CSV table of C-alpha atoms in Angstrom, one decimal:
chain,number,residue,atom,x,y,z
A,17,ASP,CA,0.0,0.0,0.0
A,18,THR,CA,1.8,3.1,-1.2
A,19,GLU,CA,-1.2,5.4,-0.9
A,20,VAL,CA,-2.0,8.5,1.1
A,21,THR,CA,-5.7,9.1,1.4
A,22,GLN,CA,-7.4,12.4,2.2
A,23,THR,CA,-11.0,13.2,3.0
A,24,PRO,CA,-13.1,15.0,2.0
A,25,LYS,CA,-12.1,15.6,-1.6
A,26,HIS,CA,-14.0,18.9,-1.7
A,27,LEU,CA,-15.2,21.1,1.1
A,28,VAL,CA,-17.1,24.3,1.0
A,29,MET,CA,-17.4,26.2,4.3
A,30,GLY,CA,-18.4,29.5,5.7
A,31,MET,CA,-16.2,31.8,7.6
A,32,THR,CA,-17.8,30.9,10.9
A,33,ASN,CA,-17.7,27.1,10.4
A,34,LYS,CA,-15.5,24.6,12.0
A,35,LYS,CA,-14.4,21.7,9.9
A,36,SER,CA,-11.5,19.1,9.8
A,37,LEU,CA,-9.4,17.7,7.0
A,38,LYS,CA,-8.2,14.1,7.4
A,39,CYS,CA,-5.2,12.3,6.1
A,40,GLU,CA,-4.2,8.6,6.5
A,41,GLN,CA,-1.3,6.5,5.4
A,42,HIS,CA,-0.5,2.8,6.2
A,43,MET,CA,3.1,2.7,4.9
A,44,GLY,CA,4.6,3.0,8.3
A,45,HIS,CA,5.9,6.4,7.5
A,46,ARG,CA,6.9,8.5,10.6
A,47,ALA,CA,6.9,11.9,9.0
A,48,MET,CA,3.7,13.6,7.7
A,49,TYR,CA,3.2,17.0,6.2
A,50,TRP,CA,0.5,19.5,5.4
A,51,TYR,CA,0.9,21.8,2.4
A,52,LYS,CA,-1.3,24.5,0.9
A,53,GLN,CA,-1.3,25.0,-2.8
A,54,LYS,CA,-2.9,27.9,-4.6
A,55,ALA,CA,-3.7,27.7,-8.4
A,56,LYS,CA,-0.6,27.8,-10.6
A,57,LYS,CA,1.7,28.0,-7.5
A,58,PRO,CA,3.9,25.4,-5.9
A,59,PRO,CA,3.0,23.8,-2.7
A,60,GLU,CA,3.7,25.8,0.5
A,61,LEU,CA,4.7,23.8,3.5
A,62,MET,CA,2.5,24.5,6.6
A,63,PHE,CA,3.3,21.8,9.2
A,64,VAL,CA,5.6,18.8,9.6
A,65,TYR,CA,5.0,16.0,12.1
A,66,SER,CA,7.8,13.7,13.0
A,67,TYR,CA,7.1,10.6,15.1
A,68,GLU,CA,3.7,12.2,16.0
A,69,LYS,CA,5.3,15.4,17.3
A,70,LEU,CA,5.0,18.7,15.6
A,71,SER,CA,8.5,19.6,14.4
A,72,ILE,CA,7.8,22.5,12.0
A,73,ASN,CA,5.1,25.2,12.0
A,74,GLU,CA,5.8,27.6,9.1
A,75,SER,CA,4.2,30.6,10.9
A,76,VAL,CA,0.7,29.4,10.0
A,77,PRO,CA,-2.2,31.4,11.5
A,78,SER,CA,-3.9,29.8,14.5
A,79,ARG,CA,-7.1,29.3,12.6
A,80,PHE,CA,-5.3,26.2,11.2
A,81,SER,CA,-4.7,23.6,13.9
A,82,PRO,CA,-2.9,20.4,13.1
A,83,GLU,CA,-3.3,17.2,15.1
A,84,CYS,CA,-1.5,13.8,14.8
A,85,PRO,CA,-3.6,11.3,16.8
A,86,ASN,CA,-1.3,8.4,15.9
A,87,SER,CA,1.4,7.4,13.4
A,88,SER,CA,-1.1,6.8,10.6
A,89,LEU,CA,-3.4,9.8,10.9
A,90,LEU,CA,-3.0,13.5,10.4
A,91,ASN,CA,-5.8,16.0,10.9
A,92,LEU,CA,-6.1,19.7,10.1
A,93,HIS,CA,-8.7,21.5,12.1
A,94,LEU,CA,-10.1,24.7,10.5
A,95,HIS,CA,-11.9,27.5,12.3
A,96,ALA,CA,-12.9,31.0,11.3
A,97,LEU,CA,-11.2,30.8,7.9
A,98,GLN,CA,-11.0,33.6,5.4
A,99,PRO,CA,-11.8,33.5,1.7
A,100,GLU,CA,-8.1,33.8,0.9
A,101,ASP,CA,-7.6,30.4,2.6
A,102,SER,CA,-9.4,28.7,-0.3
A,103,ALA,CA,-6.8,26.4,-1.9
A,104,LEU,CA,-5.9,22.8,-2.4
A,105,TYR,CA,-4.6,21.3,0.9
A,106,LEU,CA,-2.2,18.4,0.4
A,107,CYS,CA,-1.1,15.9,2.8
A,108,ALA,CA,2.2,14.0,2.3
A,109,SER,CA,4.2,11.4,4.2
A,110,SER,CA,7.8,10.0,4.1
A,111,ARG,CA,9.6,7.3,5.8
A,112,ASP,CA,11.1,9.9,8.1
A,113,ARG,CA,12.1,13.5,7.9
A,114,SER,CA,15.4,12.7,6.2
A,115,SER,CA,13.9,10.4,3.6
A,116,TYR,CA,13.9,12.1,0.2
A,117,GLU,CA,10.7,10.7,-1.3
A,118,GLN,CA,7.4,12.3,-0.1
A,119,TYR,CA,4.2,10.6,-1.1
A,120,PHE,CA,1.3,13.0,-1.6
A,121,GLY,CA,-2.4,12.4,-1.1
A,122,PRO,CA,-4.9,13.6,-3.7
A,123,GLY,CA,-5.7,16.7,-1.7
A,124,THR,CA,-8.8,18.5,-0.4
A,125,ARG,CA,-10.1,21.3,-2.5
A,126,LEU,CA,-11.3,23.9,0.1
A,127,THR,CA,-13.5,26.8,-0.7
A,128,VAL,CA,-14.3,29.4,2.0
A,129,THR,CA,-17.3,31.5,1.3
B,25,GLY,CA,17.7,34.6,-0.4
B,26,GLN,CA,16.6,31.3,-1.8
B,27,ASN,CA,15.4,31.0,-5.4
B,28,ILE,CA,14.5,28.4,-7.8
B,29,ASP,CA,13.8,29.3,-11.5
B,30,GLN,CA,12.2,27.3,-14.2
B,31,PRO,CA,10.3,28.3,-17.3
B,32,THR,CA,6.6,29.0,-16.9
B,33,GLU,CA,5.4,27.1,-19.9
B,34,MET,CA,6.7,24.9,-22.7
B,35,THR,CA,5.1,23.3,-25.7
B,36,ALA,CA,6.3,20.1,-27.4
B,37,THR,CA,5.0,17.6,-30.0
B,38,GLU,CA,3.9,14.1,-29.3
B,39,GLY,CA,6.8,11.6,-29.8
B,40,ALA,CA,9.4,14.3,-29.5
B,41,ILE,CA,11.9,15.1,-26.7
B,42,VAL,CA,11.7,18.0,-24.3
B,43,GLN,CA,14.2,19.4,-21.7
B,44,ILE,CA,12.9,21.4,-18.8
B,45,ASN,CA,15.6,23.4,-17.0
B,46,CYS,CA,15.8,24.4,-13.4
B,47,THR,CA,18.4,26.7,-11.8
B,48,TYR,CA,18.6,27.2,-8.0
B,49,GLN,CA,20.3,29.4,-5.4
B,50,THR,CA,19.8,28.0,-1.9
B,51,SER,CA,21.5,28.1,1.4
B,52,GLY,CA,22.8,24.5,1.5
B,53,PHE,CA,22.0,21.6,-0.8
B,54,ASN,CA,20.8,18.2,0.2
B,55,GLY,CA,19.2,17.0,-3.1
B,56,LEU,CA,17.0,18.1,-6.0
B,57,PHE,CA,13.7,16.7,-6.8
B,58,TRP,CA,11.4,16.6,-9.8
B,59,TYR,CA,7.6,16.1,-9.4
B,60,GLN,CA,4.9,15.8,-11.9
B,61,GLN,CA,1.5,17.3,-11.2
B,62,HIS,CA,-1.6,17.0,-13.4
B,63,ALA,CA,-4.2,19.7,-13.1
B,64,GLY,CA,-6.2,19.3,-9.9
B,65,GLU,CA,-4.2,16.3,-8.7
B,66,ALA,CA,-1.4,15.8,-6.2
B,67,PRO,CA,2.3,15.9,-7.2
B,68,THR,CA,3.9,12.6,-7.9
B,69,PHE,CA,7.6,12.0,-7.4
B,70,LEU,CA,9.7,11.6,-10.5
B,71,SER,CA,13.3,11.8,-9.6
B,72,TYR,CA,16.0,12.7,-7.0
B,73,ASN,CA,19.5,13.8,-7.7
B,74,VAL,CA,22.1,14.5,-5.0
B,75,LEU,CA,25.3,13.8,-6.9
B,76,ASP,CA,26.3,15.4,-10.2
B,77,GLY,CA,25.3,13.5,-13.3
B,78,LEU,CA,22.4,11.9,-15.1
B,79,GLU,CA,19.8,9.6,-13.6
B,80,GLU,CA,17.8,7.7,-16.1
B,81,LYS,CA,14.4,6.1,-15.3
B,82,GLY,CA,12.5,4.9,-18.4
B,83,ARG,CA,11.4,7.8,-20.6
B,84,PHE,CA,12.5,10.3,-18.0
B,85,SER,CA,16.0,11.4,-17.1
B,86,SER,CA,17.2,14.0,-14.6
B,87,PHE,CA,20.6,15.8,-14.6
B,88,LEU,CA,22.3,17.7,-11.9
B,89,SER,CA,25.3,20.1,-11.8
B,90,ARG,CA,25.9,21.3,-8.3
B,91,SER,CA,28.7,23.7,-9.2
B,92,LYS,CA,26.4,25.4,-11.7
B,93,GLY,CA,23.2,25.2,-9.5
B,94,TYR,CA,21.5,23.6,-12.5
B,95,SER,CA,19.3,20.7,-13.2
B,96,TYR,CA,17.2,19.5,-16.1
B,97,LEU,CA,14.4,17.0,-16.6
B,98,LEU,CA,14.5,15.2,-20.0
B,99,LEU,CA,11.3,13.6,-21.3
B,100,LYS,CA,11.6,11.3,-24.3
B,101,GLU,CA,9.0,9.8,-26.6
B,102,LEU,CA,6.4,12.3,-25.4
B,103,GLN,CA,2.9,11.1,-24.9
B,104,MET,CA,-0.3,13.2,-24.5
B,105,LYS,CA,-0.5,12.1,-20.9
B,106,ASP,CA,2.8,13.9,-20.2
B,107,SER,CA,0.9,17.2,-20.4
B,108,ALA,CA,1.2,18.4,-16.8
B,109,SER,CA,3.2,20.8,-14.6
B,110,TYR,CA,6.7,19.8,-13.7
B,111,LEU,CA,8.0,21.1,-10.3
B,112,CYS,CA,11.6,21.4,-9.4
B,113,ALA,CA,12.3,21.4,-5.6
B,114,VAL,CA,15.5,21.6,-3.6
B,115,ARG,CA,16.2,20.4,-0.1
B,116,GLY,CA,18.3,23.2,1.2
B,117,ASP,CA,19.6,23.4,4.7
B,118,SER,CA,19.6,20.7,7.4
B,119,ASN,CA,15.9,20.8,8.3
B,120,TYR,CA,15.0,18.8,5.2
B,121,GLN,CA,12.4,21.2,4.0
B,122,LEU,CA,11.8,21.4,0.3
B,123,ILE,CA,12.1,24.7,-1.6
B,124,TRP,CA,9.8,24.6,-4.6
B,125,GLY,CA,10.0,26.2,-8.0
B,126,ALA,CA,6.8,27.7,-9.5
B,127,GLY,CA,6.5,24.8,-11.9
B,128,THR,CA,6.7,24.4,-15.7
B,129,LYS,CA,3.4,23.8,-17.5
B,130,LEU,CA,4.2,21.4,-20.4
B,131,ILE,CA,1.7,21.3,-23.2
B,132,ILE,CA,1.9,18.3,-25.6
B,133,LYS,CA,0.4,18.8,-29.1
B,134,PRO,CA,-0.4,15.9,-31.5
């Protein structure tokens, strides 16, 4: 199984809503990542978890709150988002932080209205 | 600062060969990656170079020159399904984060 799954595929939410994005992998990877990608732009790193601990937070606003309940799951909790937060949110994993190959999930297309 | 440059868009013909260039200036170097991304989909890993030279993998090859801060991705026997964006990314300093180029949109014509 070399797959990273993400749910939901699409999400539309209002600025006062609370929602969560989910990511799962069963490759035994110990590093997991959240990226944000706007149209025609490269992915921007948001958070990195290593062995279930948050190791990198790229100065992301607190309305984005990551959570790693176990080594296979990664969540991104969303609250009070702005329309400019609309983007494709990608989850990725790698064997560990030093491993060169990251496997990406299909992403969640988020629209904030 | 850290900078990765690649052409915004390229057009090539089915069956032909195309070379996508990437130049980089980063603080430190721990490898260069090429990813393919179809519209609306996640990036998929194509290649990794950390030493100078050419790495060949089927129809795709990637080249690196660390002294010149330069890489290219070579695609042979182009197929229509190769129409996608190709992202160059560099792992810079020791925290293993990737610095991404803006991507090259490759359009394949029959």
